[in-house]
């Protein structure tokens, strides 16, 4: 499956693909939304959930790695630095 096939699916089919083939990567908050990020094959999918109403609002797919920027600030790589600098 590629991103074009995914984009032509309806919402229920997209959630089924995320459940069966998606790899959960991260989650973030933005206003009244909780946004979950998944990887499916060579593309990414965000699913926007309303925080208080507990249903999804939209599903957005993309392939550009620049779109991952909002998630990068929450990744703690301090342990990686410790390993890298312990070999010096």
Tab-separated table of C-alpha atoms in Angstrom:
chain	number	residue	atom	x	y	z
A	1	UNK	CA	0.000	0.000	0.000
A	2	UNK	CA	1.237	3.482	-0.813
A	3	UNK	CA	0.057	6.916	0.251
A	4	UNK	CA	-2.181	7.327	-2.800
A	5	UNK	CA	-4.065	4.110	-2.032
A	6	UNK	CA	-4.400	5.192	1.595
A	7	UNK	CA	-5.737	8.634	0.696
A	8	UNK	CA	-8.520	7.139	-1.439
A	9	UNK	CA	-9.850	5.080	1.480
A	10	UNK	CA	-12.718	6.174	3.697
A	11	UNK	CA	-12.151	6.959	7.368
A	12	UNK	CA	-13.068	3.515	8.689
A	13	UNK	CA	-10.741	1.763	6.235
A	14	UNK	CA	-7.933	4.148	7.197
A	15	UNK	CA	-8.342	3.368	10.908
A	16	UNK	CA	-8.307	-0.361	10.093
A	17	UNK	CA	-5.028	0.072	8.195
A	18	UNK	CA	-3.550	1.974	11.144
A	19	UNK	CA	-4.622	-0.799	13.520
A	20	UNK	CA	-3.244	-3.611	11.370
A	21	UNK	CA	-0.229	-2.108	9.574
A	22	UNK	CA	0.569	1.139	11.363
A	23	UNK	CA	3.487	1.502	13.740
A	24	UNK	CA	2.781	3.991	16.510
A	25	UNK	CA	5.621	6.515	16.746
A	26	UNK	CA	4.605	9.422	18.936
A	27	UNK	CA	1.857	11.569	20.315
A	28	UNK	CA	1.513	15.303	20.886
A	29	UNK	CA	-1.078	17.816	22.009
A	30	UNK	CA	-2.204	20.828	20.040
A	31	UNK	CA	-5.024	22.905	21.505
A	32	UNK	CA	-8.078	20.710	21.961
A	33	UNK	CA	-6.530	17.868	19.937
A	34	UNK	CA	-4.394	14.862	20.806
A	35	UNK	CA	-2.498	13.870	17.673
A	36	UNK	CA	-1.100	10.368	17.237
A	37	UNK	CA	1.618	9.690	14.669
A	38	UNK	CA	1.972	6.375	12.850
A	39	UNK	CA	4.201	5.047	10.120
A	40	UNK	CA	2.657	2.897	7.393
A	41	UNK	CA	5.200	1.574	4.902
A	42	UNK	CA	6.995	4.648	3.491
A	43	UNK	CA	4.598	7.346	4.706
A	44	UNK	CA	3.299	8.831	7.941
A	45	UNK	CA	-0.214	9.285	9.228
A	46	UNK	CA	-1.519	11.640	11.880
A	47	UNK	CA	-4.867	10.988	13.484
A	48	UNK	CA	-6.420	13.936	15.297
A	49	UNK	CA	-8.579	13.141	18.332
A	50	UNK	CA	-10.737	15.623	20.201
A	51	UNK	CA	-9.467	15.588	23.802
A	52	UNK	CA	-12.812	15.787	25.555
A	53	UNK	CA	-15.185	14.187	23.079
A	54	UNK	CA	-13.002	11.106	22.461
A	55	UNK	CA	-13.516	10.719	18.726
A	56	UNK	CA	-11.235	11.325	15.810
A	57	UNK	CA	-11.630	14.491	13.798
A	58	UNK	CA	-9.399	13.830	10.810
A	59	UNK	CA	-6.651	11.613	9.446
A	60	UNK	CA	-3.783	13.249	7.577
A	61	UNK	CA	-1.025	11.466	5.657
A	62	UNK	CA	2.318	12.786	4.449
A	63	UNK	CA	5.735	11.657	3.223
A	64	UNK	CA	7.936	14.672	3.889
A	65	UNK	CA	10.214	14.193	6.889
A	66	UNK	CA	10.007	17.949	7.575
A	67	UNK	CA	6.424	17.311	8.718
A	68	UNK	CA	7.854	15.382	11.696
A	69	UNK	CA	9.284	18.561	13.226
A	70	UNK	CA	6.487	19.060	15.812
A	71	UNK	CA	7.375	15.677	17.336
A	72	UNK	CA	11.137	16.141	17.500
A	73	UNK	CA	11.130	18.616	20.372
A	74	UNK	CA	9.625	15.970	22.665
A	75	UNK	CA	12.231	13.286	21.960
A	76	UNK	CA	14.857	12.984	24.683
A	77	UNK	CA	18.170	11.953	23.149
A	78	UNK	CA	20.321	12.674	26.199
A	79	UNK	CA	21.108	8.955	26.610
A	80	UNK	CA	22.407	8.852	23.032
A	81	UNK	CA	24.786	11.717	23.817
A	82	UNK	CA	26.039	9.867	26.909
A	83	UNK	CA	26.876	6.798	24.811
A	84	UNK	CA	28.534	8.806	22.041
A	85	UNK	CA	30.677	10.885	24.393
A	86	UNK	CA	31.620	7.930	26.609
A	87	UNK	CA	33.775	6.556	23.764
A	88	UNK	CA	36.006	9.640	23.541
